[in-house]
Amino acid sequence: MELNDGEELTETELIAYCRPRLGGTKTPERVVFVPEIPRSANGKILKKDVREPFWRGHERQI
């Protein structure tokens, strides 16, 4: 999800928004805000680059 310029959203607000729409089991426990989502030249999200900071230092990456 990307916010429009000038809009603000907190982790608590986003989780509260998701809970009634996704249910308790699919609602995220935490949210990480990043300034920009890495994209390929075709505009697709580079999932490997998004996941990399979370798997850094781990031997096995799923």
PDB file of C-alpha atoms in Angstrom:
ATOM      1  CA  MET A   1       0.000   0.000   0.000  1.00  0.00           C
ATOM      2  CA  GLU A   2       1.331   3.413  -0.864  1.00  0.00           C
ATOM      3  CA  LEU A   3       0.120   6.650   0.693  1.00  0.00           C
ATOM      4  CA  ASN A   4      -0.641   9.753  -1.317  1.00  0.00           C
ATOM      5  CA  ASP A   5       1.568  12.796  -0.784  1.00  0.00           C
ATOM      6  CA  GLY A   6       0.768  14.594   2.448  1.00  0.00           C
ATOM      7  CA  GLU A   7      -1.110  11.685   4.017  1.00  0.00           C
ATOM      8  CA  GLU A   8      -0.025  10.041   7.261  1.00  0.00           C
ATOM      9  CA  LEU A   9      -0.839   6.665   8.737  1.00  0.00           C
ATOM     10  CA  THR A  10       0.310   4.980  11.932  1.00  0.00           C
ATOM     11  CA  GLU A  11       0.963   1.294  12.483  1.00  0.00           C
ATOM     12  CA  THR A  12      -1.984   1.106  14.893  1.00  0.00           C
ATOM     13  CA  GLU A  13      -4.371   2.741  12.399  1.00  0.00           C
ATOM     14  CA  LEU A  14      -3.357   0.357   9.624  1.00  0.00           C
ATOM     15  CA  ILE A  15      -3.748  -2.744  11.796  1.00  0.00           C
ATOM     16  CA  ALA A  16      -7.145  -1.489  13.013  1.00  0.00           C
ATOM     17  CA  TYR A  17      -8.187  -0.992   9.360  1.00  0.00           C
ATOM     18  CA  CYS A  18      -7.099  -4.531   8.418  1.00  0.00           C
ATOM     19  CA  ARG A  19      -8.636  -6.428  11.353  1.00  0.00           C
ATOM     20  CA  PRO A  20     -12.347  -6.293  10.347  1.00  0.00           C
ATOM     21  CA  ARG A  21     -11.515  -6.849   6.681  1.00  0.00           C
ATOM     22  CA  LEU A  22      -9.025  -9.708   7.042  1.00  0.00           C
ATOM     23  CA  GLY A  23      -9.933 -11.349  10.326  1.00  0.00           C
ATOM     24  CA  GLY A  24      -7.703 -12.080  13.289  1.00  0.00           C
ATOM     25  CA  THR A  25      -5.515 -14.733  11.688  1.00  0.00           C
ATOM     26  CA  LYS A  26      -4.593 -12.748   8.557  1.00  0.00           C
ATOM     27  CA  THR A  27      -4.187  -9.334  10.207  1.00  0.00           C
ATOM     28  CA  PRO A  28      -0.500  -8.353  10.454  1.00  0.00           C
ATOM     29  CA  GLU A  29       1.047  -8.213  13.918  1.00  0.00           C
ATOM     30  CA  ARG A  30       3.444  -5.437  12.924  1.00  0.00           C
ATOM     31  CA  VAL A  31       3.933  -3.028  10.063  1.00  0.00           C
ATOM     32  CA  VAL A  32       7.158  -1.631   8.633  1.00  0.00           C
ATOM     33  CA  PHE A  33       7.031   1.666   6.781  1.00  0.00           C
ATOM     34  CA  VAL A  34       9.608   2.257   4.040  1.00  0.00           C
ATOM     35  CA  PRO A  35      10.186   5.439   2.054  1.00  0.00           C
ATOM     36  CA  GLU A  36      10.031   3.697  -1.313  1.00  0.00           C
ATOM     37  CA  ILE A  37       9.138   0.228  -2.615  1.00  0.00           C
ATOM     38  CA  PRO A  38      11.852  -1.224  -4.889  1.00  0.00           C
ATOM     39  CA  ARG A  39      10.530  -1.830  -8.399  1.00  0.00           C
ATOM     40  CA  SER A  40      11.899  -3.318 -11.601  1.00  0.00           C
ATOM     41  CA  ALA A  41      12.096  -1.459 -14.898  1.00  0.00           C
ATOM     42  CA  ASN A  42       8.668  -2.954 -15.693  1.00  0.00           C
ATOM     43  CA  GLY A  43       7.174  -1.493 -12.499  1.00  0.00           C
ATOM     44  CA  LYS A  44       6.859  -4.820 -10.678  1.00  0.00           C
ATOM     45  CA  ILE A  45       7.717  -4.958  -6.972  1.00  0.00           C
ATOM     46  CA  LEU A  46      11.097  -6.604  -6.368  1.00  0.00           C
ATOM     47  CA  LYS A  47      10.024  -9.023  -3.637  1.00  0.00           C
ATOM     48  CA  LYS A  48      13.564 -10.314  -3.090  1.00  0.00           C
ATOM     49  CA  ASP A  49      14.757  -6.780  -2.295  1.00  0.00           C
ATOM     50  CA  VAL A  50      11.790  -6.192   0.025  1.00  0.00           C
ATOM     51  CA  ARG A  51      12.493  -9.396   1.990  1.00  0.00           C
ATOM     52  CA  GLU A  52      16.284  -9.001   2.184  1.00  0.00           C
ATOM     53  CA  PRO A  53      16.491  -6.822   5.351  1.00  0.00           C
ATOM     54  CA  PHE A  54      14.329  -9.306   7.274  1.00  0.00           C
ATOM     55  CA  TRP A  55      16.452 -12.330   6.296  1.00  0.00           C
ATOM     56  CA  ARG A  56      19.864 -10.665   6.696  1.00  0.00           C
ATOM     57  CA  GLY A  57      22.048 -12.751   9.003  1.00  0.00           C
ATOM     58  CA  HIS A  58      19.963 -15.910   8.663  1.00  0.00           C
ATOM     59  CA  GLU A  59      21.491 -18.996   7.105  1.00  0.00           C
ATOM     60  CA  ARG A  60      18.302 -20.134   5.409  1.00  0.00           C
ATOM     61  CA  GLN A  61      15.896 -17.842   3.584  1.00  0.00           C
ATOM     62  CA  ILE A  62      12.401 -18.998   2.740  1.00  0.00           C
TER      63      ILE A  62
END
